[in-house]
Amino acid sequence: MREFALGRGEALACALGLLLASAGGTLARPFTDAAGRTVELPDRIERVLPAGPPAAVLLYSLAPARMTGWVSAPRPEALPFLEPRTRTLPAYGRLTGRGGTANVEGVLAAKPDVIADSGSLGPTYASLADKVQAQTGIPYILLDGSFASTPNTYRQLGAALGLQAEADALAAQAQDLIDGVAKAIGATPQDQRPRVYYARGPRGLETGFAGSINTEVLELAGGRNVAESGDGRLGSVSPEQVLAWNPDVIVTLDPAFATAIRTDPLWRDIKAVQSGRVYVVPQQPFPWFDAPPGINRLIGLRWLAGLLHPDLFPEPMPDVVRRFYQRFYHVGLDPEQAAALLRSTVPDTAR
Amino acid sequence: MSRTVLEAVDAARGHWGFRVSATLLSGFVLLALALLALATGKYPVSLADVADVLGHRLLGLPARASATIDTVIMKVRLPRVVAALVVGAALSAAGATYQGLFRNPLVSPDILGVSAGAGLGAVLGIYLGLPVAPIQGLAFLGGLGAVAVVYGIGLAVRRQDPVLTLVLAGVAVGAVLGAGISLLKVLADPYDQLPAITFWLLGSLSSVSLGDVGAILPMMLLGLAPLVLLRWRMNLMSLGDEEARALGVETRVLRPILIAGATLITAAAVSMTGVIGWIGLIVPHVARLLVGPDYRRLLPASLALGAGYLLAVDLIARTAATIEVPLGILTALVGAPFFLWLLAAGRRRIA
């Protein structure tokens, strides 16, 4: 979608970048990223620029002190849940993917030692990474953004940044969390798992079909995506389709939608609405279920699994939240904050 | 003398007879299509269910169908069928009017920037995270505002050809509004808002309620009234300004009235459904091939054809796949080839 043709200014910036890279004079070491690209990394990495929102969350959780900035500025509501140093970092925009907005000269001015991206490893993104690297002279590493490879992605990023011990710890905790949920749910037969509809958009009529990155967590949490017959992308559906699916549970990012459907005749008959099982995804500092589909979904996995199978997860959710936020987001929440984070997201009818 | 009077009476009887039978026939076809549409969809409903629900609702017969089937027919499909009929008719009438006013066969209802303005309004609403009703309100105001600006420019720039000035101003204003839409798309959250914006702009009837239809119906009727009442004068308008004025038509009064009417119905339609292209461009041409260029017959024919066409296309859109195929895509895919075929087959009549 985006062209990387070199304009005059960009050519200048490119030359400047190469000059900076060579003038740095740090020792280089080869690093093979998740897409199989071998990149020369400087020995000491102090400044890392995330290329997109999933990479920003990943980087923040591992090395907040080394972030040069955000992709988009954190919203005011998110600030209490972020480490103080990172609250005022500048926003540089997206470097790849649809609608890249980062200014290449701005990126160069940030003087990152490395650019890190997390997401699809397909040829499109690999070649985009090559182009940005060639243009800026800054090494660009691509990491696997799929949810299942989260622990491995932590270890790889740790190896790249020289933070192996910290990365291993996060990888182990992520693995524990994923395994713990999988083990608890494993015995539940498919036909006893709740059927879940993921409602997106202002009317709640857009959804992620089974296999889409947006609903990866849904099935891992022991739910069945009612929208199973798509091609793994986002799509819009009609209200009667949702009625025909008659989901047991609805998950949405939008509190206004969750409130509206309680009185809307189109939705009133749906099992999830009648039984009060409409859940709004907690949003701060990063949404728990999607948007972006990054490591922020780890806590969402445990949250949704607990909502779908309350009997299988006896540990109180506020405790889980506090521990997760301490380890991954570097903030200590008091019990009231953790409870509020959870309370604001479940409409009154549910519990 | 008396013979010619008799002939005239005969001709008139034949003329009226033809019109009555054509009106009846199109009425029957539309009714049959509407019943078929009420009985078809993702939620299993039989024709007997449709008869039950309609009998209960219209004639007060005892209700036998389940509450959910009642909801599907009355709250999902009926609004959709009514909306498809109204919007298809309105866009086609607006297209026929604009084509006559601008004496140009390539003109469609969004020539003066209605769609771009409505699109920008809706996108702004989604970007700001507003509920659905204000999003639709912003879209409606955006559409009217865009045409008001274009018309204001047309008044301010006093050129010899007011029609050309309007078209050029429409192109320019449309481009600026399109840029605004693109800007908001770039700024929007790529994982949540951007898909919502894309789906909204593509045009769909999937979540239309009777309330929505009720809200736009008065504006539709208000906009249609001058078009229908003044349709014989449109024959004169399409001769061009000088000729029309020579025949006693006040173009300076008539043009703004007709533009206001066509704009009002287009803005009302687009605010509810999003952008549905091609209908306003093609249906008037098909009508012209069938009944000739006389607006006294062309306008009713456009209304009926447009209503039936959008109803049929919407039926495909909501049954072809699990996802809703956006209407704007189907109207182009179905309409353009059909139009080309008609153009080739009916070229003698056009000439």
mmCIF file of N, CA and C in Angstrom, chain A residues 48-57 59-60 66-71 92-95 112 114-117 140:
data_model
loop_
_atom_site.group_PDB
_atom_site.id
_atom_site.type_symbol
_atom_site.label_atom_id
_atom_site.label_comp_id
_atom_site.label_asym_id
_atom_site.label_seq_id
_atom_site.Cartn_x
_atom_site.Cartn_y
_atom_site.Cartn_z
ATOM 1 N N VAL A 48 15.261 1.647 21.233
ATOM 2 C CA VAL A 48 14.508 0.788 20.328
ATOM 3 C C VAL A 48 13.221 1.507 19.922
ATOM 4 N N LEU A 49 12.937 1.479 18.617
ATOM 5 C CA LEU A 49 11.712 2.111 18.121
ATOM 6 C C LEU A 49 10.725 1.030 17.678
ATOM 7 N N PRO A 50 9.526 1.012 18.250
ATOM 8 C CA PRO A 50 8.535 0.030 17.787
ATOM 9 C C PRO A 50 7.914 0.484 16.463
ATOM 10 N N ALA A 51 7.697 -0.462 15.536
ATOM 11 C CA ALA A 51 7.198 -0.112 14.207
ATOM 12 C C ALA A 51 5.676 -0.104 14.150
ATOM 13 N N GLY A 52 5.024 -0.775 15.094
ATOM 14 C CA GLY A 52 3.561 -0.820 15.081
ATOM 15 C C GLY A 52 3.033 -1.062 16.484
ATOM 16 N N PRO A 53 1.726 -0.918 16.695
ATOM 17 C CA PRO A 53 1.172 -1.055 18.054
ATOM 18 C C PRO A 53 1.482 -2.384 18.750
ATOM 19 N N PRO A 54 1.402 -3.547 18.093
ATOM 20 C CA PRO A 54 1.735 -4.775 18.839
ATOM 21 C C PRO A 54 3.191 -4.770 19.313
ATOM 22 N N ALA A 55 4.095 -4.249 18.477
ATOM 23 C CA ALA A 55 5.494 -4.181 18.866
ATOM 24 C C ALA A 55 5.680 -3.222 20.035
ATOM 25 N N ALA A 56 4.886 -2.148 20.050
ATOM 26 C CA ALA A 56 5.008 -1.173 21.139
ATOM 27 C C ALA A 56 4.653 -1.816 22.477
ATOM 28 N N VAL A 57 3.571 -2.606 22.503
ATOM 29 C CA VAL A 57 3.163 -3.254 23.754
ATOM 30 C C VAL A 57 4.221 -4.274 24.180
ATOM 31 N N LEU A 59 7.429 -4.352 23.412
ATOM 32 C CA LEU A 59 8.643 -3.671 23.836
ATOM 33 C C LEU A 59 8.459 -3.036 25.210
ATOM 34 N N TYR A 60 7.288 -2.414 25.414
ATOM 35 C CA TYR A 60 7.014 -1.777 26.705
ATOM 36 C C TYR A 60 7.084 -2.812 27.825
ATOM 37 N N ARG A 66 14.054 1.367 27.369
ATOM 38 C CA ARG A 66 14.766 1.503 26.094
ATOM 39 C C ARG A 66 13.868 1.983 24.956
ATOM 40 N N MET A 67 12.613 2.243 25.248
ATOM 41 C CA MET A 67 11.718 2.728 24.190
ATOM 42 C C MET A 67 12.063 4.161 23.820
ATOM 43 N N THR A 68 12.172 4.422 22.508
ATOM 44 C CA THR A 68 12.355 5.820 22.086
ATOM 45 C C THR A 68 11.018 6.524 21.999
ATOM 46 N N GLY A 69 9.948 5.771 21.859
ATOM 47 C CA GLY A 69 8.648 6.426 21.762
ATOM 48 C C GLY A 69 7.555 5.423 21.496
ATOM 49 N N TRP A 70 6.337 5.960 21.408
ATOM 50 C CA TRP A 70 5.168 5.146 21.123
ATOM 51 C C TRP A 70 4.827 5.235 19.648
ATOM 52 N N VAL A 71 3.966 4.342 19.199
ATOM 53 C CA VAL A 71 3.436 4.426 17.838
ATOM 54 C C VAL A 71 2.331 5.482 17.794
ATOM 55 N N TYR A 92 5.643 8.313 17.259
ATOM 56 C CA TYR A 92 6.275 8.413 15.944
ATOM 57 C C TYR A 92 5.398 7.917 14.802
ATOM 58 N N GLY A 93 4.315 7.222 15.100
ATOM 59 C CA GLY A 93 3.458 6.705 14.024
ATOM 60 C C GLY A 93 3.857 5.293 13.632
ATOM 61 N N ARG A 94 3.103 4.724 12.707
ATOM 62 C CA ARG A 94 3.351 3.354 12.260
ATOM 63 C C ARG A 94 4.339 3.345 11.104
ATOM 64 N N LEU A 95 5.265 2.382 11.127
ATOM 65 C CA LEU A 95 6.260 2.317 10.066
ATOM 66 C C LEU A 95 5.853 1.376 8.941
ATOM 67 N N PRO A 112 17.170 5.681 16.835
ATOM 68 C CA PRO A 112 17.074 4.344 17.434
ATOM 69 C C PRO A 112 18.256 3.477 16.995
ATOM 70 N N VAL A 114 17.802 0.238 16.890
ATOM 71 C CA VAL A 114 17.140 -0.830 16.160
ATOM 72 C C VAL A 114 15.647 -0.515 16.100
ATOM 73 N N ILE A 115 15.019 -0.961 14.997
ATOM 74 C CA ILE A 115 13.563 -0.867 14.886
ATOM 75 C C ILE A 115 13.024 -2.279 15.077
ATOM 76 N N ALA A 116 11.989 -2.421 15.929
ATOM 77 C CA ALA A 116 11.421 -3.746 16.172
ATOM 78 C C ALA A 116 9.972 -3.771 15.724
ATOM 79 N N ASP A 117 9.614 -4.798 14.970
ATOM 80 C CA ASP A 117 8.224 -4.956 14.561
ATOM 81 C C ASP A 117 7.757 -6.345 14.953
ATOM 82 N N TYR A 140 16.441 -3.498 11.331
ATOM 83 C CA TYR A 140 14.995 -3.643 11.508
ATOM 84 C C TYR A 140 14.733 -5.128 11.737
#
